[in-house]
Short mmCIF file of C-alpha atoms in Angstrom, two decimals:
data_model
loop_
_atom_site.label_atom_id
_atom_site.label_comp_id
_atom_site.label_asym_id
_atom_site.label_seq_id
_atom_site.Cartn_x
_atom_site.Cartn_y
_atom_site.Cartn_z
CA UNK A 472 -4.05 -21.92 23.62
CA UNK A 473 -0.75 -22.60 21.90
CA UNK A 474 0.78 -20.64 19.02
CA UNK A 475 1.51 -21.75 15.49
CA UNK A 476 4.06 -19.30 14.13
CA UNK A 477 5.52 -18.15 10.86
CA UNK A 478 8.48 -15.79 10.61
CA UNK A 479 9.20 -13.18 7.96
CA UNK A 480 9.06 -9.60 6.73
CA UNK A 481 5.70 -9.97 4.97
CA UNK A 482 6.46 -6.64 3.34
CA UNK A 483 4.58 -7.29 0.12
CA UNK A 484 1.89 -9.71 1.31
CA UNK A 485 2.15 -11.19 -2.20
CA UNK A 486 0.79 -14.57 -3.29
CA UNK A 487 3.89 -16.37 -1.99
CA UNK A 488 3.35 -14.91 1.47
CA UNK A 489 -0.34 -15.76 1.26
CA UNK A 490 0.40 -19.39 0.44
CA UNK A 491 2.46 -19.54 3.65
CA UNK A 492 -0.25 -17.84 5.70
CA UNK A 493 -2.97 -20.05 4.21
CA UNK A 494 -1.10 -23.16 5.38
CA UNK A 495 -0.55 -21.59 8.81
CA UNK A 496 -4.23 -20.82 9.30
CA UNK A 497 -5.31 -24.22 7.93
CA UNK A 498 -3.20 -26.01 10.56
CA UNK A 499 -4.24 -23.53 13.28
CA UNK A 500 -7.92 -24.24 12.64
CA UNK A 501 -7.38 -27.99 12.54
CA UNK A 502 -5.33 -28.12 15.75
CA UNK A 503 -7.01 -25.25 17.63
CA UNK A 504 -3.89 -23.06 17.72
CA UNK A 505 -3.42 -19.30 17.57
CA UNK A 506 -2.16 -18.21 14.09
CA UNK A 507 0.80 -15.95 14.79
CA UNK A 508 3.39 -14.05 12.77
CA UNK A 509 6.81 -12.93 13.98
CA UNK A 510 8.09 -9.81 12.23
CA UNK A 511 11.43 -8.11 12.73
CA UNK A 512 11.94 -4.39 13.33
CA UNK A 513 13.52 -2.48 11.76
CA UNK A 514 13.10 -3.96 8.29
CA UNK A 515 16.17 -6.18 7.71
CA UNK A 516 17.02 -4.66 4.33
CA UNK A 517 16.97 -1.19 5.87
CA UNK A 518 19.50 -2.21 8.50
CA UNK A 519 21.72 -4.42 6.34
CA UNK A 520 21.79 -2.66 2.99
CA UNK A 521 20.04 0.70 2.62
CA UNK A 522 18.98 2.97 5.48
CA UNK A 523 16.68 4.89 3.09
CA UNK A 524 14.74 1.76 2.08
CA UNK A 525 10.96 2.26 2.07
CA UNK A 526 8.78 -0.84 2.48
CA UNK A 527 5.84 -1.37 0.13
CA UNK A 528 3.37 -1.07 2.98
CA UNK A 529 3.51 0.70 6.32
CA UNK A 530 3.37 -1.43 9.49
CA UNK A 531 -0.25 -0.27 9.93
CA UNK A 532 -1.19 -1.34 6.38
CA UNK A 533 0.70 -4.64 6.67
CA UNK A 534 -0.78 -5.52 10.04
CA UNK A 535 -4.26 -4.67 8.77
CA UNK A 536 -3.82 -7.12 5.90
CA UNK A 537 -2.47 -9.82 8.22
CA UNK A 538 -5.46 -9.48 10.54
CA UNK A 539 -7.94 -9.53 7.67
CA UNK A 540 -6.23 -12.70 6.46
CA UNK A 541 -6.89 -14.33 9.82
CA UNK A 542 -3.69 -13.76 11.81
CA UNK A 543 -4.65 -13.26 15.45
CA UNK A 544 -1.30 -12.44 16.98
CA UNK A 545 1.53 -10.28 15.56
CA UNK A 546 4.82 -10.36 17.48
CA UNK A 547 7.58 -7.85 16.71
CA UNK A 548 11.17 -8.72 17.61
CA UNK A 549 14.34 -6.58 17.33
CA UNK A 550 16.08 -7.63 14.12
CA UNK A 551 19.62 -6.70 15.14
CA UNK A 552 19.44 -8.76 18.32
CA UNK A 553 17.90 -11.81 16.62
CA UNK A 554 20.22 -11.66 13.59
CA UNK A 555 23.30 -11.73 15.84
CA UNK A 556 22.12 -14.73 17.85
CA UNK A 557 23.67 -18.13 17.46
CA UNK A 558 21.00 -20.43 15.97
CA UNK A 559 20.61 -22.41 19.20
CA UNK A 560 19.92 -19.21 21.15
CA UNK A 561 17.43 -18.15 18.49
CA UNK A 562 15.67 -21.49 18.91
CA UNK A 563 15.46 -20.98 22.67
CA UNK A 564 13.83 -17.57 22.16
CA UNK A 565 11.46 -19.01 19.58
CA UNK A 566 10.49 -21.88 21.90
CA UNK A 567 8.91 -19.34 24.27
CA UNK A 568 6.63 -18.14 21.46
CA UNK A 569 5.94 -21.08 19.16
CA UNK A 570 4.74 -24.65 19.36
CA UNK A 571 4.58 -25.33 15.61
CA UNK A 572 6.57 -23.37 13.02
CA UNK A 573 5.53 -22.84 9.39
CA UNK A 574 8.27 -21.48 7.10
CA UNK A 575 9.38 -21.38 3.48
CA UNK A 576 11.62 -24.20 2.30
CA UNK A 577 14.64 -21.86 2.06
CA UNK A 578 14.23 -20.37 5.55
CA UNK A 579 17.48 -19.35 7.30
CA UNK A 580 17.98 -17.57 10.60
CA UNK A 581 20.42 -16.42 13.28
CA UNK A 582 24.02 -15.27 13.09
CA UNK A 583 25.46 -15.49 9.57
CA UNK A 584 22.17 -17.18 8.58
CA UNK A 585 23.59 -20.46 9.87
CA UNK A 586 20.25 -21.70 11.22
CA UNK A 587 18.24 -23.96 8.90
CA UNK A 588 15.07 -26.01 9.00
CA UNK A 589 17.22 -28.93 10.12
CA UNK A 590 18.34 -26.83 13.12
CA UNK A 591 14.71 -26.26 14.11
CA UNK A 592 13.94 -29.97 13.79
CA UNK A 593 16.95 -30.91 15.92
CA UNK A 594 15.77 -28.50 18.60
CA UNK A 595 12.42 -30.31 18.70
CA UNK A 596 10.07 -28.00 16.83
CA UNK A 597 7.25 -29.43 14.75
CA UNK A 598 7.89 -27.90 11.33
CA UNK A 599 5.75 -27.42 8.24
CA UNK A 600 7.50 -26.10 5.10
CA UNK A 601 5.86 -24.37 2.14
CA UNK A 602 7.53 -24.34 -1.27
CA UNK A 603 8.24 -21.20 -3.29
CA UNK A 604 5.25 -20.28 -5.41
CA UNK A 605 5.85 -19.02 -8.97
CA UNK A 606 3.46 -16.74 -10.83
CA UNK A 607 1.66 -17.84 -14.02
CA UNK A 608 4.80 -17.09 -16.04
CA UNK A 609 6.89 -19.27 -13.69
CA UNK A 610 8.67 -16.27 -12.18
CA UNK A 611 9.40 -16.65 -8.48
CA UNK A 612 7.18 -14.29 -6.54
CA UNK A 613 9.17 -11.63 -4.73
CA UNK A 614 8.63 -8.24 -3.12
CA UNK A 615 11.58 -6.84 -5.08
CA UNK A 616 9.89 -7.78 -8.36
CA UNK A 617 6.64 -6.13 -7.24
CA UNK A 618 8.57 -2.96 -6.38
CA UNK A 619 10.24 -3.01 -9.79
CA UNK A 620 6.89 -3.35 -11.59
CA UNK A 621 5.34 -0.49 -9.62
CA UNK A 622 8.33 1.76 -10.31
CA UNK A 623 7.78 1.05 -14.00
CA UNK A 624 4.02 1.81 -13.67
CA UNK A 625 3.14 -1.80 -14.56
CA UNK A 626 0.23 -1.93 -12.15
CA UNK A 627 -1.61 -4.90 -13.62
CA UNK A 628 1.50 -7.09 -13.48
CA UNK A 629 2.20 -6.00 -9.89
CA UNK A 630 -1.40 -6.79 -8.93
CA UNK A 631 -1.00 -10.29 -10.39
CA UNK A 632 1.93 -10.95 -8.06
CA UNK A 633 0.30 -9.34 -5.04
CA UNK A 634 -3.13 -10.85 -5.55
CA UNK A 635 -4.62 -7.38 -5.04
CA UNK A 636 -4.05 -3.80 -6.21
CA UNK A 637 -1.24 -1.81 -4.62
CA UNK A 638 -2.73 0.77 -2.26
CA UNK A 639 -2.06 3.71 0.02
CA UNK A 640 -4.09 4.48 3.13
CA UNK A 641 -4.36 7.75 4.98
CA UNK A 642 -6.44 10.44 6.61
CA UNK A 643 -7.86 13.22 4.42
CA UNK A 644 -5.97 16.41 5.26
CA UNK A 645 -6.66 20.01 4.32
CA UNK A 646 -4.39 21.26 1.53
CA UNK A 647 -4.18 24.59 -0.28
CA UNK A 648 -7.66 23.99 -1.78
CA UNK A 649 -6.47 24.81 -5.29
CA UNK A 650 -8.30 21.78 -6.62
CA UNK A 651 -11.68 23.27 -5.85
CA UNK A 652 -10.59 26.62 -7.34
CA UNK A 653 -9.77 24.77 -10.57
CA UNK A 654 -13.11 23.00 -10.42
CA UNK A 655 -11.69 19.61 -9.42
CA UNK A 656 -11.73 19.30 -5.60
CA UNK A 657 -9.40 16.61 -4.25
CA UNK A 658 -9.05 14.42 -1.18
CA UNK A 659 -5.45 14.85 -0.06
CA UNK A 660 -3.33 12.47 1.98
CA UNK A 661 0.35 12.87 2.81
CA UNK A 662 2.08 9.48 3.09
CA UNK A 663 4.74 8.89 5.70
CA UNK A 664 8.29 9.22 4.40
CA UNK A 665 8.74 5.54 5.21
CA UNK A 666 6.15 4.48 2.59
CA UNK A 667 7.10 3.22 -0.87
CA UNK A 668 5.35 5.15 -3.63
CA UNK A 669 4.81 4.32 -7.30
CA UNK A 670 6.24 6.53 -10.05
CA UNK A 671 5.06 10.14 -9.87
CA UNK A 672 2.09 10.67 -12.13
CA UNK A 673 -1.65 10.46 -12.64
CA UNK A 674 -3.51 7.20 -12.08
CA UNK A 675 -6.91 5.67 -12.35
CA UNK A 676 -7.72 4.59 -8.80
CA UNK A 677 -10.43 2.94 -6.73
CA UNK A 678 -11.26 4.79 -3.53
CA UNK A 679 -12.80 3.50 -0.30
CA UNK A 680 -13.97 6.18 2.16
CA UNK A 681 -14.18 4.85 5.73
CA UNK A 682 -14.38 1.32 4.32
CA UNK A 683 -17.41 2.11 2.16
CA UNK A 684 -18.27 1.16 -1.40
CA UNK A 685 -15.58 1.67 -4.08
CA UNK A 686 -15.57 4.91 -6.06
CA UNK A 687 -13.63 5.64 -9.24
CA UNK A 688 -10.98 8.31 -8.77
CA UNK A 689 -8.26 10.23 -10.58
CA UNK A 690 -5.16 10.41 -8.37
CA UNK A 691 -1.97 12.42 -8.71
CA UNK A 692 1.12 11.23 -6.84
CA UNK A 693 3.95 13.72 -6.65
CA UNK A 694 5.12 17.25 -5.90
CA UNK A 695 2.51 19.35 -7.82
CA UNK A 696 5.17 21.24 -9.85
CA UNK A 697 2.65 23.60 -11.52
CA UNK A 698 1.32 25.07 -8.27
CA UNK A 699 4.22 24.44 -5.88
CA UNK A 700 7.47 26.25 -6.70
CA UNK A 701 9.61 24.86 -3.90
CA UNK A 702 8.32 21.88 -1.97
CA UNK A 703 9.58 18.48 -0.98
CA UNK A 704 6.23 17.33 0.43
CA UNK A 705 4.86 14.47 -1.61
CA UNK A 706 1.08 14.30 -1.77
CA UNK A 707 -1.50 11.82 -3.00
CA UNK A 708 -4.42 13.89 -4.29
CA UNK A 709 -7.59 12.25 -5.56
CA UNK A 710 -10.50 13.73 -7.48
CA UNK A 711 -13.67 11.64 -7.40
CA UNK A 712 -16.00 12.80 -10.20
CA UNK A 713 -19.11 11.23 -8.63
CA UNK A 714 -18.49 12.40 -5.05
CA UNK A 715 -21.45 14.44 -3.82
CA UNK A 716 -20.14 15.40 -0.35
CA UNK A 717 -18.70 18.87 0.13
CA UNK A 718 -14.89 18.97 0.47
CA UNK A 719 -15.11 20.31 4.04
CA UNK A 720 -17.12 17.23 5.03
CA UNK A 721 -14.28 14.92 4.00
CA UNK A 722 -11.51 16.11 6.31
CA UNK A 723 -10.27 13.53 8.83
CA UNK A 724 -11.98 10.69 6.96
CA UNK A 725 -10.00 7.52 6.32
CA UNK A 726 -9.45 6.65 2.67
CA UNK A 727 -7.82 3.72 0.90
CA UNK A 728 -6.53 4.39 -2.61
CA UNK A 729 -6.14 1.34 -4.87
CA UNK A 730 -3.96 1.99 -7.92
CA UNK A 731 -5.52 0.50 -11.05
CA UNK A 732 -3.96 2.08 -14.16
CA UNK A 733 -1.22 4.56 -15.01
CA UNK A 734 -2.49 7.45 -17.14
CA UNK A 735 0.45 9.84 -17.51
CA UNK A 736 3.60 11.11 -15.81
CA UNK A 737 3.47 14.18 -13.58
CA UNK A 738 4.75 17.34 -15.30
CA UNK A 739 4.83 21.08 -14.86
CA UNK A 740 2.39 23.22 -16.87
CA UNK A 741 3.04 26.86 -17.78
CA UNK A 742 -0.25 27.99 -16.23
CA UNK A 743 -3.12 26.73 -14.10
CA UNK A 744 -5.33 27.11 -17.19
CA UNK A 745 -3.18 24.56 -19.03
CA UNK A 746 -3.37 22.29 -15.98
CA UNK A 747 -7.16 22.66 -15.98
CA UNK A 748 -7.37 21.58 -19.61
CA UNK A 749 -5.15 18.57 -18.94
CA UNK A 750 -7.21 17.47 -15.93
CA UNK A 751 -10.34 17.51 -18.11
CA UNK A 752 -8.51 15.27 -20.59
CA UNK A 753 -7.41 12.98 -17.74
CA UNK A 754 -11.01 12.63 -16.55
CA UNK A 755 -12.12 11.79 -20.09
CA UNK A 756 -9.43 9.11 -20.19
CA UNK A 757 -10.57 7.87 -16.78
CA UNK A 758 -14.17 7.52 -17.89
CA UNK A 759 -13.49 5.66 -21.15
#
């Protein structure tokens, strides 16, 4: 079978990206083609502008979303090599991978971004373009805007642009077990340093354990300043009030944490007793 290909970062998988992918899959089904994405590594912004840049989703999270959406083939190409290619050379490389190309109407490629949709057409590709999709307030959908909203703890607005709640995935790892001592056992995951995180604080979350039914959770993202005096390890720690399983039974389980609502900023308490009182208040706020 032949490939129908789209090219991009797909960092946010927001509604603009999904409009592009929807068109790709629609044509693929109609013409019996393999829906394929080409993604560059490393992330272009990381190489061109900021080496400390952290994408919204890890490659594992992004690829999982692409596959769930219906993408059958994900091809990764070296960004530096492709970005330095003359457009005609880029087209020759692409011709080995794609039969039909679906791109946004402002798509540019190759050295100095000189390649355009017209370049692809001249080379002989069959091209389908998809226009930029604004949100309900007529703002152009963008990953940078989603990042800005999450940094400001505007989760509902970010979810409107994404089409889903921002999330973090990980494997439950044993921590210091202070949560159970305080009476609020937590499921702890430690995100990769390459993962974008929302503002440090306490959130209402929706938790999926090994892909199961959603559970309501209270999640702290941050450095645990009350119980950790000197640490740079960021944790995502979730208490699930209705969870019946014993904490020891949860280690090495996969969890997905959807961020629903910001409750408060992370702060240091003078004692664990004060922290205990605040957690009780947070749970009351969660259950309203």
